[in-house]
Short mmCIF file of C-alpha atoms in Angstrom, two decimals:
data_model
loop_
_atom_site.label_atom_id
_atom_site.label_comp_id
_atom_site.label_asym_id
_atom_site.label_seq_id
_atom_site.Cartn_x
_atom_site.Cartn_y
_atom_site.Cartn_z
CA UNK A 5 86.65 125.90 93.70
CA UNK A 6 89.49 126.73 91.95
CA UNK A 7 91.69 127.30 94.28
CA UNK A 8 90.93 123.77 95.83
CA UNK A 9 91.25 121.76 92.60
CA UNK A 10 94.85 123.76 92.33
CA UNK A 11 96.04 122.67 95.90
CA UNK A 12 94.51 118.70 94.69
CA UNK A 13 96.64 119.42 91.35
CA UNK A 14 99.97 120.76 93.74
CA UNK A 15 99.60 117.83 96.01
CA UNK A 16 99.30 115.03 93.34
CA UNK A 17 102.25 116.49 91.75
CA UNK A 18 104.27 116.85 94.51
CA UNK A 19 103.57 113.62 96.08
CA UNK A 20 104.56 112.13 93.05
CA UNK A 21 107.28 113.87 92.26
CA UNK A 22 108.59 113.40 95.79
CA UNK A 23 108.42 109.73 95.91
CA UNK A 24 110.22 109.91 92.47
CA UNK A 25 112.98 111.81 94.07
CA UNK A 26 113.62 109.67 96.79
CA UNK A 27 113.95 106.87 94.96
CA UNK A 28 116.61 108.88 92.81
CA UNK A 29 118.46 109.27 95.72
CA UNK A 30 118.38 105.88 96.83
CA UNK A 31 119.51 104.61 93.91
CA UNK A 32 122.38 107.03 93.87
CA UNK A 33 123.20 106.00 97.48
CA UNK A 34 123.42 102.71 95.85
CA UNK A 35 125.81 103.21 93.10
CA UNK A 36 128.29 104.78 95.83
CA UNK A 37 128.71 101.60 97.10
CA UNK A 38 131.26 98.98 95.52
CA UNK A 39 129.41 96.73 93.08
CA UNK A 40 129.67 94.11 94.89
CA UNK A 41 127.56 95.30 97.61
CA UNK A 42 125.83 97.71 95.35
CA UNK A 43 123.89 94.84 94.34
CA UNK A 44 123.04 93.28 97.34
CA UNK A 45 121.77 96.22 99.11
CA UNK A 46 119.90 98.34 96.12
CA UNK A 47 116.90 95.90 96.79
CA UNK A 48 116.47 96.74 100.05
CA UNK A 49 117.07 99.73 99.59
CA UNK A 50 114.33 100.60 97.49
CA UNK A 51 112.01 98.68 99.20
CA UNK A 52 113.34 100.61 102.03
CA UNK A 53 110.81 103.69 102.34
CA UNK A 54 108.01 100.94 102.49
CA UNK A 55 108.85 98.92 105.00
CA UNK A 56 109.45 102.27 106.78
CA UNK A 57 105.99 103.51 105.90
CA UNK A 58 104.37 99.72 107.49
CA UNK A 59 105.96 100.24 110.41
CA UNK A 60 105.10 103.85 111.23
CA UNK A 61 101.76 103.81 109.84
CA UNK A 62 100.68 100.34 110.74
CA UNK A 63 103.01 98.63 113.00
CA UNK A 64 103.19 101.55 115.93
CA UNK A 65 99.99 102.14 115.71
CA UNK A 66 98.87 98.32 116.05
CA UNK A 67 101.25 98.01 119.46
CA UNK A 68 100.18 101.34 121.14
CA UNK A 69 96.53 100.44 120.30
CA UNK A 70 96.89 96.84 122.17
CA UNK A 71 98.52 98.61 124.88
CA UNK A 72 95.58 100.98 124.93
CA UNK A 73 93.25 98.46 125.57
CA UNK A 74 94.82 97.24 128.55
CA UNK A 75 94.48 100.72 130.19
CA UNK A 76 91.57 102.90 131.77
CA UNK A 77 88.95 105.31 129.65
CA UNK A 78 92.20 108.39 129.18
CA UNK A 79 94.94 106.06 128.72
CA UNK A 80 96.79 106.19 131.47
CA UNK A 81 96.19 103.83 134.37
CA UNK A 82 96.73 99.79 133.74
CA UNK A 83 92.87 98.29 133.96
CA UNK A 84 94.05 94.90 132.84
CA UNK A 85 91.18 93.06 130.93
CA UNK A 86 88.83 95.45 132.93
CA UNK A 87 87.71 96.57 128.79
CA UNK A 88 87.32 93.50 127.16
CA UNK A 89 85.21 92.28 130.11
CA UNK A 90 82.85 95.29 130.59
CA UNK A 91 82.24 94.77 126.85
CA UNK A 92 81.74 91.31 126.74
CA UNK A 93 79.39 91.70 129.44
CA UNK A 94 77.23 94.75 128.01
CA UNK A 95 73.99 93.28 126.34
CA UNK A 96 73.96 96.25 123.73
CA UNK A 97 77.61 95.02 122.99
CA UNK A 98 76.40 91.26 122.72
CA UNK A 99 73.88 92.87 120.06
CA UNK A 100 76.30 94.81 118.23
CA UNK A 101 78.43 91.74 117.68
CA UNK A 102 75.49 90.04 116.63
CA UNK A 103 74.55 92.26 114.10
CA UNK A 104 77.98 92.52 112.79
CA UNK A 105 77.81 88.57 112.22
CA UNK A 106 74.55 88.92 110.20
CA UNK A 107 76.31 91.47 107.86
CA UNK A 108 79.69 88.88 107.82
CA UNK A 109 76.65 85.90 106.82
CA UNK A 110 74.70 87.63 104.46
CA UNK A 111 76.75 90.26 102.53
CA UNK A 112 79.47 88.18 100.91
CA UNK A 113 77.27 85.15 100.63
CA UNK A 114 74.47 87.73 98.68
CA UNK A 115 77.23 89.61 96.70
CA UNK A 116 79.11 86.13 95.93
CA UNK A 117 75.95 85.06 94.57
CA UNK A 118 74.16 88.23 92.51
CA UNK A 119 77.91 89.40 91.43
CA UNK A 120 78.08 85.44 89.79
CA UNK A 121 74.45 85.36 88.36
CA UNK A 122 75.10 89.05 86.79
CA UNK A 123 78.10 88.14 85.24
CA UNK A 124 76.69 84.32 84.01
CA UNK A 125 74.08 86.04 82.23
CA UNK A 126 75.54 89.34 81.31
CA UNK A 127 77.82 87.20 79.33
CA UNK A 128 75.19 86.30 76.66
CA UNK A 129 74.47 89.29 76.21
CA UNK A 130 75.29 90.88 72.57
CA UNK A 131 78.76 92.87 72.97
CA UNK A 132 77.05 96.14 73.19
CA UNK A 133 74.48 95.13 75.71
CA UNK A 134 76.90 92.76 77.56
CA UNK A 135 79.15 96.65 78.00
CA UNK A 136 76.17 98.32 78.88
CA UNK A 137 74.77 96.20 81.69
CA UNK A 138 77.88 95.62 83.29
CA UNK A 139 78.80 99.54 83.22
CA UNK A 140 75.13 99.79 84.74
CA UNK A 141 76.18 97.69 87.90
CA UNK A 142 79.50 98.71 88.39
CA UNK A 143 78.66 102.50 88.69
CA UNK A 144 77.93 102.59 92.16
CA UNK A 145 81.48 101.66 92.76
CA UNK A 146 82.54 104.81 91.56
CA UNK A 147 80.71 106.41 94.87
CA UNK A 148 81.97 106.41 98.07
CA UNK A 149 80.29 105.09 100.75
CA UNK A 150 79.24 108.13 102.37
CA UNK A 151 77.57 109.57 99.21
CA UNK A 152 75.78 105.79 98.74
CA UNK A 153 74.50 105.87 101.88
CA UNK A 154 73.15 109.70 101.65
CA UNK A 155 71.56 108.64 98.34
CA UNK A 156 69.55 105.36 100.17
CA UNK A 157 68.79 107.78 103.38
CA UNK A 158 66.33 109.05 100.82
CA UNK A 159 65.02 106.20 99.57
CA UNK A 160 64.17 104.72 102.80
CA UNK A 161 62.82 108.43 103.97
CA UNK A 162 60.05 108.30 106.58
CA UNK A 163 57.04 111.16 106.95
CA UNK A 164 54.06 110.50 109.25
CA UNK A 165 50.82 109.15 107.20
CA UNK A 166 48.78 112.23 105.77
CA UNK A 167 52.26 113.89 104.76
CA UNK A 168 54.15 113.53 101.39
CA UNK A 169 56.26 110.57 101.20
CA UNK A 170 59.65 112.22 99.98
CA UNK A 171 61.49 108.56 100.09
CA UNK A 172 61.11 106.47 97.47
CA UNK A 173 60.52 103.22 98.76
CA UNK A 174 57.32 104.94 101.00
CA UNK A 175 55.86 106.51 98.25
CA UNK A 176 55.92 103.22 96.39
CA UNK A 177 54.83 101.83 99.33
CA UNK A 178 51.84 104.05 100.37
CA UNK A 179 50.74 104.10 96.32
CA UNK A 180 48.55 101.12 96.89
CA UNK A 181 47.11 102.58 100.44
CA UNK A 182 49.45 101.41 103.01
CA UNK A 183 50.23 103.57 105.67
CA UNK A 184 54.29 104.46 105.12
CA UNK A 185 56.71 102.32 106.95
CA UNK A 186 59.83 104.11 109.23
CA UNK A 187 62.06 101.41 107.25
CA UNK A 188 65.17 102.36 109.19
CA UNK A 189 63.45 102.27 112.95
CA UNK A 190 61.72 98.78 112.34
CA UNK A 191 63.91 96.33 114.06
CA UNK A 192 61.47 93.56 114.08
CA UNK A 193 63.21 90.52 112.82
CA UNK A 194 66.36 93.12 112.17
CA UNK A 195 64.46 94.68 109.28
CA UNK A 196 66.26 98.06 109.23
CA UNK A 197 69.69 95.88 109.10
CA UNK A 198 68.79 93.71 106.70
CA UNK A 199 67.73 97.02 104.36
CA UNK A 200 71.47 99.00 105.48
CA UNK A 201 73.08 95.53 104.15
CA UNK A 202 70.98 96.32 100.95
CA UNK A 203 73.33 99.78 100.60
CA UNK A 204 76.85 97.84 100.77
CA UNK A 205 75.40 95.07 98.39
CA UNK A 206 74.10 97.54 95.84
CA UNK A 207 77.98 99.31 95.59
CA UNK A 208 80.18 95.81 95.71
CA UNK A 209 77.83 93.60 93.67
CA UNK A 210 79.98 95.50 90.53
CA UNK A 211 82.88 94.77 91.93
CA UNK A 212 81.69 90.61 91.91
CA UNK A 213 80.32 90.51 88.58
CA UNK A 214 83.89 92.66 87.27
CA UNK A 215 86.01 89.82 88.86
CA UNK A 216 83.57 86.95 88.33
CA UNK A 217 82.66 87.56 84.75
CA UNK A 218 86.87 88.05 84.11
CA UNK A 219 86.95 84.62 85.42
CA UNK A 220 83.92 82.40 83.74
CA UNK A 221 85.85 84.21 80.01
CA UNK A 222 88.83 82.53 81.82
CA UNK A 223 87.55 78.98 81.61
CA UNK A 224 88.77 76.96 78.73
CA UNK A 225 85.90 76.29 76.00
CA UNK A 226 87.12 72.84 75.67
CA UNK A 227 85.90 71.60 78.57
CA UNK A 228 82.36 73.45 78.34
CA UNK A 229 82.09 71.42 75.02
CA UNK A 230 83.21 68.25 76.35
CA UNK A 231 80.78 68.37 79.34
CA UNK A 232 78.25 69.31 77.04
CA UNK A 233 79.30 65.90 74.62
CA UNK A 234 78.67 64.14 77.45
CA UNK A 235 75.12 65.11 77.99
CA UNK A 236 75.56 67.96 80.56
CA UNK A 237 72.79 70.33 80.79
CA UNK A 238 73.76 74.12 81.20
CA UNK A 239 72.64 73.84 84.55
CA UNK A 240 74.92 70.99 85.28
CA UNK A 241 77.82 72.60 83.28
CA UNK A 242 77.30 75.81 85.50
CA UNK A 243 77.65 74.44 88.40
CA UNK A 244 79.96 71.24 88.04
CA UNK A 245 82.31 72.87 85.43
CA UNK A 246 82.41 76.81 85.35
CA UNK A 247 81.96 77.10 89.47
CA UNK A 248 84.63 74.47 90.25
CA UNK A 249 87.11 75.83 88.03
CA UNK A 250 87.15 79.71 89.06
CA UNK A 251 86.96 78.81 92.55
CA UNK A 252 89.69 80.49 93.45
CA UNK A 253 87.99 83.98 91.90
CA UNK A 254 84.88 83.48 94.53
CA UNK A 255 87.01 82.82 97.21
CA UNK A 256 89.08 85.99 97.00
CA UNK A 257 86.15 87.69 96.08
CA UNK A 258 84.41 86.31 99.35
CA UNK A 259 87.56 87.31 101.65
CA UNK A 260 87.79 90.76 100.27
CA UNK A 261 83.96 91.51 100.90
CA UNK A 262 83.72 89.75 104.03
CA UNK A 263 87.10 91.89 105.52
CA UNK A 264 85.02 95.24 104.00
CA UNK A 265 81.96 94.16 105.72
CA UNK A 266 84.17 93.46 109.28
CA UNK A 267 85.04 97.15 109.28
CA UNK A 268 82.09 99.10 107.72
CA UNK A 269 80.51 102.01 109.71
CA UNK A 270 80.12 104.87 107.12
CA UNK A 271 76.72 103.07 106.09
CA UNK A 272 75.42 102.66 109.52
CA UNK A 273 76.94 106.06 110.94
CA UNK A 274 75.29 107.95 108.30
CA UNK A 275 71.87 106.17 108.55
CA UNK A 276 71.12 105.33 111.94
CA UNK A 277 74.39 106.03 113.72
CA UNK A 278 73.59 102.59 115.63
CA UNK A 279 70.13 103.23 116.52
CA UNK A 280 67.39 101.41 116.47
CA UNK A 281 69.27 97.96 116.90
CA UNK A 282 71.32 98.49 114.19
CA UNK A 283 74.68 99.09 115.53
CA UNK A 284 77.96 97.33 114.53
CA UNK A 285 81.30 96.67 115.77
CA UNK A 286 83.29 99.30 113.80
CA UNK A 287 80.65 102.40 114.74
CA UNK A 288 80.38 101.49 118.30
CA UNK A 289 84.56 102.03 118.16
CA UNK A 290 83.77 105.06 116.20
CA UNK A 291 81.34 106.51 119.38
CA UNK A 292 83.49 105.10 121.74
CA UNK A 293 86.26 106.88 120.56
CA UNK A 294 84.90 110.28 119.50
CA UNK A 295 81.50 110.36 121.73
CA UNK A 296 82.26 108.50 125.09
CA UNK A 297 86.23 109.16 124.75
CA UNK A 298 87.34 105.93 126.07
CA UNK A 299 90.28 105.30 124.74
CA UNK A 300 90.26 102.04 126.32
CA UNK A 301 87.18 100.32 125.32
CA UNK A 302 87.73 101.83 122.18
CA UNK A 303 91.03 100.17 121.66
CA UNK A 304 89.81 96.76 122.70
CA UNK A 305 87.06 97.00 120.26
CA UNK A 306 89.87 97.58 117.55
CA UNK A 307 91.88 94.37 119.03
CA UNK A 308 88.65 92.35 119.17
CA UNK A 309 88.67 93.43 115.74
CA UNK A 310 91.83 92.56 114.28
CA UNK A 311 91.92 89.29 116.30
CA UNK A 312 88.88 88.58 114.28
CA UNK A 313 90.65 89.60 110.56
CA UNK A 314 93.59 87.78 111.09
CA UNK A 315 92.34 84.36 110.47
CA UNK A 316 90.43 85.39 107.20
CA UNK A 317 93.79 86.78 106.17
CA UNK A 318 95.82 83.66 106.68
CA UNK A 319 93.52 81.56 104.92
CA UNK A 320 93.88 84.36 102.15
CA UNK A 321 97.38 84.20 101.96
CA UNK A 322 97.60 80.31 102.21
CA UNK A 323 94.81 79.97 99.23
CA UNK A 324 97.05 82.30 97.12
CA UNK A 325 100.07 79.86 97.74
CA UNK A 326 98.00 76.64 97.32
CA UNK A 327 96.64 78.28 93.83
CA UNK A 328 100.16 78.98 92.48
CA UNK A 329 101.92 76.01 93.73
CA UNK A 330 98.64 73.93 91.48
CA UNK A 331 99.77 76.00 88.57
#
């Protein structure tokens, strides 16, 4: 243990202390140069290694990957859209895309909505309680996704009727009679989905109610009052004033989530590993890639994928500009 948390010190350390002393060095290149072109290259200089960094680690990868998918199972013979077609055209790929829309619906819609009544009513909350419940939901940001979804593996624990119910959610389940429910094999109306969604919403509902409640303190108290003058109920102000004017808060907060949600498989992998009807478009890449080795149909998957991102992340970026061109 020791030894490990002295290679984690070594590599913290060195990483930092190596991006420190390339920078050095750039800006030493720079002041070689005559001033006059000292300063016109130093910026890009610096910004240099990252750019470099985009296009190794992002870039490359991207272009190889659409090449990928345009090839057979090892990569090597052209297929043309052989992949995307055999995909489109698999039913247990039709459902996979289907549950991955029911986590895009419900997730951010659910965490837009908890993370915004949390931090509404956290807020009139004493100081010390207002501290307390929000530390209360934001913990389970502080574990990764793995870890949360080992933790609600055993709360949604199945054992045949007669046996001890070692989950949680059985043995309240079963303490009125009931015979215990396999939670994560039910698929009827997508049950077992609906209950894995329950595992990302507990761990981002903190991050909501952080960004939420930063934003409701944000909104002048001049205009609470004034709507309130004017015979506003707190209902009415809620909704007409606070929600209007920190729009731009739930829409980030809804892109972020819903981009999370697009690419989550840690939750699903570690539960069901797509079983049971519960499969989603980032784990079937995952078992393409590592179980079926087709590089192929696992590369398309990732193109179907980013083709799907893209848009979100446009409207992102032109919400940003539209927000700071109103202020």
């Amino acid at each position: 243990m020791l030894a490990k948390s002295l290679n984690a010190v070594v590599v913290v350390l060195a990483g930092i202390g190596g991006a420190l002393a390339l920078f050095w060095l750039l800006n030493k290149a720079a002041e070689l140069l005559p001033s006059r072109w000292e300063r016109r290259l130093k910026p890009y200089l610096i910004i240099l290694p990252a750019y470099l960094a985009i296009t190794v680690y992002l870039l490359y990868p991207a272009v190889v990957t659409v090449i990928n998918s345009f090839k057979d199972k090892a990569s090597r013979e052209w297929v043309g859209l052989d992949n995307y077609t055999s995909l489109l055209a698999n039913s247990g790929f039709r459902s996979t895309v289907f549950n991955t829309i029911l986590w895009v619906v419900f997730v951010p819609t659910i965490t837009i909505v908890v993370g915004l009544a949390v931090a509404a009513l956290a807020d009139r909350l004493r100081a010390r309680g207002e501290k307390f419940v929000k530390t209360m939901i934001f913990l389970p940001m502080a574990i990764s996704m793995v870890g949360a979804a080992t933790v609600w593996r055993f709360v949604y624990a199945y054992q045949p009727p007669g046996q001890p119910q070692t989950g949680l959610l059985n043995a309240v389940w079963t303490a009125g009679g009931a015979d215990p429910v396999p939670w994560l094999q039910t698929s009827t109306f997508r049950l077992n989905t609906m209950l894995l969604m329950v595992i990302l919403l507990w761990s981002q509902v903190g991050y909501a109610m952080v960004l939420l409640s930063a934003a409701v303190k944000a909104v002048p108290g001049e205009t609470l009052e004034a709507a309130r003058i004017d015979g506003a109920n707190e209902r009415q102000v809620f909704f007409r004033v606070i929600v209007p004017q920190i729009k731009g808060t739930i829409v980030t907060v809804g892109v972020t989530v819903t981009i999370m949600v697009m690419k989550i498989f840690d939750i699903v992998y570690v539960n069901t590993n797509g079983q049971f009807n519960t499969n989603v478009v980032a784990n079937e890449f995952i078992n393409q890639l590592t179980t079926n080795f087709n590089y192929g149909a696992a590369s398309a998957i990732v193109v179907m994928l980013m083709v799907a991102v893209i848009p979100i992340m446009i409207y992102q970026v032109r919400h940003f500009k539209a927000e700071e061109a109103a202020a």
